[in-house]
Amino acid sequence: GAGVSQSPSNKVTEKGKDVELRCDPISGHTALYWYRQRLGQGLEFLIYFQGNSAPDKSGLPSDRFSAERTGESVSTLTIQRTQQEDSAVYLCASSWAPVSSYNSPLHFGNGTRLTVT
Amino acid sequence: GIQVEQSPPDLILQEGANSTLRCNFSDSVNNLQWFHQNPWGQLINLFYIPSGTKQNGRLSATTVATERYSLLYISSSQTTDSGVYFCAVEKAAGNKLTFGGGTRVLVKP
């Protein structure tokens, strides 16, 4: 597609269940980011993938959070044993960065709104 | 890590007014971008501007990297300019993009 695609757009889950969020970046984009945005707040960095380099996981809030990326394509963010404080919009973004030293504008998806009841 | 502060936190404008939003950062940066998040939550990249000045219609941005700040100018504001404006910086190449807390703008008709 033309933009970053995220699914599902909305997810309601019960506390303690696992959830998996998906991100399809723009074709050809080598850099992929996950951010979290709580209601009325700014963007909180979670994880960053750049090509075949080891991901920067420094923003993952706990070991319940993990993310994977298949090559330079789809990424999934998994939250295990969800808690109410995990409720937020999870945003994925991608950019074209053929090497780690290259920067280009970041393009965001529309996010997945996660509600943990 | 690098600190990014935006001011003012909130801004109310009358349609047609001009305004300036500021982004200060605590260290030298390799990358700076401005984003607009509309009331429906969609984030749009406005400018990729690690240094210098750029203009896009009624919006323009200037980054003075040596003094660690960037400014976003909105001229002849319209109600569609409402939303939250974020700046984001990358300290070094291949590093994460850190966002400021945003400036919430409301343009009244």
mmCIF file of C-alpha atoms in Angstrom:
data_model
loop_
_atom_site.group_PDB
_atom_site.id
_atom_site.type_symbol
_atom_site.label_atom_id
_atom_site.label_comp_id
_atom_site.label_asym_id
_atom_site.label_seq_id
_atom_site.Cartn_x
_atom_site.Cartn_y
_atom_site.Cartn_z
ATOM 1 C CA GLY A 1 0.000 0.000 0.000
ATOM 2 C CA ALA A 2 0.869 3.662 -0.112
ATOM 3 C CA GLY A 3 1.204 4.143 3.635
ATOM 4 C CA VAL A 4 2.032 2.368 6.888
ATOM 5 C CA SER A 5 -0.737 -0.086 7.696
ATOM 6 C CA GLN A 6 -1.578 -1.252 11.221
ATOM 7 C CA SER A 7 -4.012 -3.897 12.371
ATOM 8 C CA PRO A 8 -6.267 -4.209 14.155
ATOM 9 C CA SER A 9 -7.355 -0.579 14.423
ATOM 10 C CA ASN A 10 -9.047 -1.319 17.729
ATOM 11 C CA LYS A 11 -8.527 -4.129 20.226
ATOM 12 C CA VAL A 12 -10.377 -4.740 23.472
ATOM 13 C CA THR A 13 -8.974 -7.483 25.648
ATOM 14 C CA GLU A 14 -9.344 -8.791 29.143
ATOM 15 C CA LYS A 15 -6.623 -8.299 31.711
ATOM 16 C CA GLY A 16 -4.171 -11.189 31.625
ATOM 17 C CA LYS A 17 -4.683 -12.075 27.958
ATOM 18 C CA ASP A 18 -1.951 -11.812 25.309
ATOM 19 C CA VAL A 19 -2.320 -9.505 22.302
ATOM 20 C CA GLU A 20 -0.460 -9.205 19.022
ATOM 21 C CA LEU A 21 -0.362 -5.995 17.012
ATOM 22 C CA ARG A 22 0.744 -5.886 13.403
ATOM 23 C CA CYS A 23 2.516 -3.265 11.316
ATOM 24 C CA ASP A 24 3.114 -3.271 7.548
ATOM 25 C CA PRO A 25 5.639 -0.546 6.734
ATOM 26 C CA ILE A 26 5.891 1.327 3.469
ATOM 27 C CA SER A 27 7.532 -0.892 0.879
ATOM 28 C CA GLY A 28 11.296 -0.320 0.754
ATOM 29 C CA HIS A 29 11.481 1.336 4.151
ATOM 30 C CA THR A 30 14.261 -0.251 6.156
ATOM 31 C CA ALA A 31 13.681 1.520 9.488
ATOM 32 C CA LEU A 32 10.654 0.698 11.627
ATOM 33 C CA TYR A 33 9.618 2.137 14.983
ATOM 34 C CA TRP A 34 6.990 1.316 17.578
ATOM 35 C CA TYR A 35 5.699 4.053 19.892
ATOM 36 C CA ARG A 36 3.048 4.119 22.581
ATOM 37 C CA GLN A 37 0.743 7.074 23.218
ATOM 38 C CA ARG A 38 -1.435 7.186 26.298
ATOM 39 C CA LEU A 39 -4.526 9.388 26.248
ATOM 40 C CA GLY A 40 -3.558 13.064 26.071
ATOM 41 C CA GLN A 41 0.152 12.274 26.320
ATOM 42 C CA GLY A 42 3.175 12.408 24.041
ATOM 43 C CA LEU A 43 4.818 9.550 22.175
ATOM 44 C CA GLU A 44 6.805 7.022 24.176
ATOM 45 C CA PHE A 45 9.508 5.131 22.248
ATOM 46 C CA LEU A 46 9.294 1.345 22.486
ATOM 47 C CA ILE A 47 11.556 -0.313 19.909
ATOM 48 C CA TYR A 48 13.438 0.473 16.681
ATOM 49 C CA PHE A 49 14.446 -1.875 13.853
ATOM 50 C CA GLN A 50 17.029 -0.818 11.273
ATOM 51 C CA GLY A 51 17.711 -3.227 8.435
ATOM 52 C CA ASN A 52 19.535 -6.321 9.653
ATOM 53 C CA SER A 53 21.026 -4.625 12.701
ATOM 54 C CA ALA A 54 20.100 -5.705 16.214
ATOM 55 C CA PRO A 55 16.951 -3.805 17.263
ATOM 56 C CA ASP A 56 17.066 -1.044 19.866
ATOM 57 C CA LYS A 57 14.782 -2.428 22.557
ATOM 58 C CA SER A 58 15.640 0.188 25.162
ATOM 59 C CA GLY A 59 12.092 1.553 25.336
ATOM 60 C CA LEU A 60 10.231 -1.680 26.053
ATOM 61 C CA PRO A 61 8.644 -1.117 29.473
ATOM 62 C CA SER A 62 8.809 -4.698 30.738
ATOM 63 C CA ASP A 63 9.575 -8.259 29.690
ATOM 64 C CA ARG A 64 5.878 -8.671 28.862
ATOM 65 C CA PHE A 65 6.554 -6.640 25.722
ATOM 66 C CA SER A 66 8.363 -8.058 22.714
ATOM 67 C CA ALA A 67 8.569 -7.274 19.012
ATOM 68 C CA GLU A 68 9.799 -9.004 15.919
ATOM 69 C CA ARG A 69 10.365 -8.003 12.353
ATOM 70 C CA THR A 70 10.653 -10.292 9.362
ATOM 71 C CA GLY A 71 13.498 -8.918 7.259
ATOM 72 C CA GLU A 72 12.502 -5.450 6.107
ATOM 73 C CA SER A 73 8.812 -6.240 6.114
ATOM 74 C CA VAL A 74 6.060 -6.853 8.628
ATOM 75 C CA SER A 75 6.560 -6.281 12.349
ATOM 76 C CA THR A 76 4.518 -7.618 15.239
ATOM 77 C CA LEU A 77 4.385 -6.215 18.753
ATOM 78 C CA THR A 78 3.298 -8.739 21.370
ATOM 79 C CA ILE A 79 2.095 -7.890 24.850
ATOM 80 C CA GLN A 80 1.771 -10.827 27.207
ATOM 81 C CA ARG A 81 -0.452 -10.932 30.289
ATOM 82 C CA THR A 82 -1.925 -7.517 29.511
ATOM 83 C CA GLN A 83 -2.521 -5.040 32.339
ATOM 84 C CA GLN A 84 -4.872 -2.071 32.463
ATOM 85 C CA GLU A 85 -1.917 0.335 32.276
ATOM 86 C CA ASP A 86 -1.122 -1.113 28.834
ATOM 87 C CA SER A 87 -4.217 0.647 27.480
ATOM 88 C CA ALA A 88 -2.994 3.144 24.890
ATOM 89 C CA VAL A 89 -2.646 3.739 21.177
ATOM 90 C CA TYR A 90 0.282 1.814 19.730
ATOM 91 C CA LEU A 91 1.801 3.590 16.744
ATOM 92 C CA CYS A 92 4.103 2.167 14.115
ATOM 93 C CA ALA A 93 6.266 4.301 11.844
ATOM 94 C CA SER A 94 8.729 3.630 9.055
ATOM 95 C CA SER A 95 11.354 5.533 7.115
ATOM 96 C CA TRP A 96 13.748 4.924 4.249
ATOM 97 C CA ALA A 97 17.204 4.490 5.699
ATOM 98 C CA PRO A 98 19.439 2.343 3.471
ATOM 99 C CA VAL A 99 22.240 2.575 6.017
ATOM 100 C CA SER A 100 22.054 3.422 9.704
ATOM 101 C CA SER A 101 23.654 6.809 9.116
ATOM 102 C CA TYR A 102 20.942 7.916 6.716
ATOM 103 C CA ASN A 103 17.909 9.867 7.889
ATOM 104 C CA SER A 104 14.617 10.439 6.149
ATOM 105 C CA PRO A 105 11.155 11.597 7.187
ATOM 106 C CA LEU A 106 9.167 9.286 9.432
ATOM 107 C CA HIS A 107 5.750 8.094 8.272
ATOM 108 C CA PHE A 108 3.203 6.899 10.832
ATOM 109 C CA GLY A 109 0.363 4.423 10.632
ATOM 110 C CA ASN A 110 -3.036 5.203 12.139
ATOM 111 C CA GLY A 111 -2.291 3.152 15.233
ATOM 112 C CA THR A 112 -3.953 0.365 17.172
ATOM 113 C CA ARG A 113 -6.110 1.508 20.077
ATOM 114 C CA LEU A 114 -5.724 -1.109 22.814
ATOM 115 C CA THR A 115 -8.159 -1.221 25.707
ATOM 116 C CA VAL A 116 -7.534 -3.648 28.557
ATOM 117 C CA THR A 117 -10.601 -4.246 30.708
ATOM 118 C CA GLY B 1 19.102 10.669 27.170
ATOM 119 C CA ILE B 2 18.382 13.763 25.151
ATOM 120 C CA GLN B 3 15.681 16.099 26.490
ATOM 121 C CA VAL B 4 13.167 17.763 24.179
ATOM 122 C CA GLU B 5 10.985 20.563 25.468
ATOM 123 C CA GLN B 6 8.226 22.266 23.542
ATOM 124 C CA SER B 7 6.508 25.546 24.295
ATOM 125 C CA PRO B 8 3.911 26.699 24.832
ATOM 126 C CA PRO B 9 2.085 23.538 25.954
ATOM 127 C CA ASP B 10 -1.253 24.966 24.839
ATOM 128 C CA LEU B 11 -2.175 27.650 22.339
ATOM 129 C CA ILE B 12 -5.559 29.106 21.446
ATOM 130 C CA LEU B 13 -5.716 31.141 18.259
ATOM 131 C CA GLN B 14 -8.349 33.091 16.436
ATOM 132 C CA GLU B 15 -8.653 32.029 12.809
ATOM 133 C CA GLY B 16 -6.305 34.119 10.688
ATOM 134 C CA ALA B 17 -3.744 34.704 13.429
ATOM 135 C CA ASN B 18 -0.056 33.851 13.193
ATOM 136 C CA SER B 19 1.878 31.900 15.792
ATOM 137 C CA THR B 20 5.285 30.472 16.633
ATOM 138 C CA LEU B 21 5.925 27.128 18.336
ATOM 139 C CA ARG B 22 9.290 26.372 19.876
ATOM 140 C CA CYS B 23 11.296 23.175 20.376
ATOM 141 C CA ASN B 24 14.416 23.178 22.561
ATOM 142 C CA PHE B 25 16.727 20.190 22.795
ATOM 143 C CA SER B 26 19.514 19.405 25.203
ATOM 144 C CA ASP B 27 22.230 18.058 22.889
ATOM 145 C CA SER B 28 23.433 18.252 19.325
ATOM 146 C CA VAL B 29 21.192 16.350 16.949
ATOM 147 C CA ASN B 30 21.532 14.578 13.652
ATOM 148 C CA ASN B 31 17.875 14.746 12.720
ATOM 149 C CA LEU B 32 14.863 16.902 13.651
ATOM 150 C CA GLN B 33 11.315 16.510 12.423
ATOM 151 C CA TRP B 34 8.008 18.295 13.055
ATOM 152 C CA PHE B 35 4.709 16.432 13.097
ATOM 153 C CA HIS B 36 1.034 17.378 13.294
ATOM 154 C CA GLN B 37 -1.399 15.058 15.044
ATOM 155 C CA ASN B 38 -4.932 15.889 13.985
ATOM 156 C CA PRO B 39 -7.946 15.551 16.301
ATOM 157 C CA TRP B 40 -8.505 12.014 14.977
ATOM 158 C CA GLY B 41 -5.041 10.964 16.093
ATOM 159 C CA GLN B 42 -3.358 10.758 12.708
ATOM 160 C CA LEU B 43 0.297 11.862 12.718
ATOM 161 C CA ILE B 44 1.570 13.656 9.632
ATOM 162 C CA ASN B 45 5.174 14.573 8.980
ATOM 163 C CA LEU B 46 5.426 18.324 8.335
ATOM 164 C CA PHE B 47 9.140 18.934 8.034
ATOM 165 C CA TYR B 48 12.400 17.047 8.060
ATOM 166 C CA ILE B 49 14.696 19.876 9.135
ATOM 167 C CA PRO B 50 17.958 19.133 10.973
ATOM 168 C CA SER B 51 19.137 22.633 10.075
ATOM 169 C CA GLY B 52 18.130 25.669 8.049
ATOM 170 C CA THR B 53 14.704 26.881 6.986
ATOM 171 C CA LYS B 54 11.928 25.249 4.985
ATOM 172 C CA GLN B 55 8.492 26.401 3.939
ATOM 173 C CA ASN B 56 5.392 24.480 2.962
ATOM 174 C CA GLY B 57 2.382 26.654 2.244
ATOM 175 C CA ARG B 58 1.349 28.518 5.382
ATOM 176 C CA LEU B 59 3.814 26.578 7.502
ATOM 177 C CA SER B 60 7.521 27.141 7.805
ATOM 178 C CA ALA B 61 10.224 25.858 10.117
ATOM 179 C CA THR B 62 13.683 26.974 11.130
ATOM 180 C CA THR B 63 16.257 24.945 13.022
ATOM 181 C CA VAL B 64 19.311 26.591 14.553
ATOM 182 C CA ALA B 65 21.299 23.490 15.383
ATOM 183 C CA THR B 66 24.193 25.344 17.025
ATOM 184 C CA GLU B 67 21.769 26.924 19.519
ATOM 185 C CA ARG B 68 19.717 23.747 19.954
ATOM 186 C CA TYR B 69 16.278 24.956 19.018
ATOM 187 C CA SER B 70 13.743 24.825 16.234
ATOM 188 C CA LEU B 71 10.738 27.014 15.494
ATOM 189 C CA LEU B 72 7.540 26.196 13.656
ATOM 190 C CA TYR B 73 5.592 29.129 12.220
ATOM 191 C CA ILE B 74 1.919 28.958 11.408
ATOM 192 C CA SER B 75 0.635 31.886 9.365
ATOM 193 C CA SER B 76 -3.007 32.804 8.693
ATOM 194 C CA SER B 77 -4.143 29.910 10.903
ATOM 195 C CA GLN B 78 -7.209 27.878 9.937
ATOM 196 C CA THR B 79 -9.440 25.620 12.018
ATOM 197 C CA THR B 80 -7.890 22.629 10.261
ATOM 198 C CA ASP B 81 -4.566 23.555 11.888
ATOM 199 C CA SER B 82 -5.967 22.441 15.246
ATOM 200 C CA GLY B 83 -4.314 19.467 16.870
ATOM 201 C CA VAL B 84 -1.022 18.705 18.555
ATOM 202 C CA TYR B 85 2.335 19.655 17.084
ATOM 203 C CA PHE B 86 5.297 17.493 18.015
ATOM 204 C CA CYS B 87 8.966 17.919 17.347
ATOM 205 C CA ALA B 88 11.223 14.882 17.449
ATOM 206 C CA VAL B 89 15.006 14.640 17.436
ATOM 207 C CA GLU B 90 17.617 11.983 16.829
ATOM 208 C CA LYS B 91 20.856 12.484 18.711
ATOM 209 C CA ALA B 92 23.053 10.333 16.504
ATOM 210 C CA ALA B 93 22.632 8.449 13.281
ATOM 211 C CA GLY B 94 20.961 5.102 13.762
ATOM 212 C CA ASN B 95 19.521 6.170 17.104
ATOM 213 C CA LYS B 96 15.911 6.440 18.204
ATOM 214 C CA LEU B 97 13.774 9.499 17.505
ATOM 215 C CA THR B 98 12.791 11.188 20.794
ATOM 216 C CA PHE B 99 9.599 13.238 20.893
ATOM 217 C CA GLY B 100 8.824 16.383 22.813
ATOM 218 C CA GLY B 101 5.644 16.698 24.840
ATOM 219 C CA GLY B 102 3.851 18.590 22.094
ATOM 220 C CA THR B 103 2.006 21.887 21.733
ATOM 221 C CA ARG B 104 -1.771 21.569 21.668
ATOM 222 C CA VAL B 105 -3.246 24.139 19.261
ATOM 223 C CA LEU B 106 -6.882 25.121 19.012
ATOM 224 C CA VAL B 107 -7.880 27.491 16.223
ATOM 225 C CA LYS B 108 -11.279 29.077 16.789
ATOM 226 C CA PRO B 109 -13.454 30.258 13.884
#
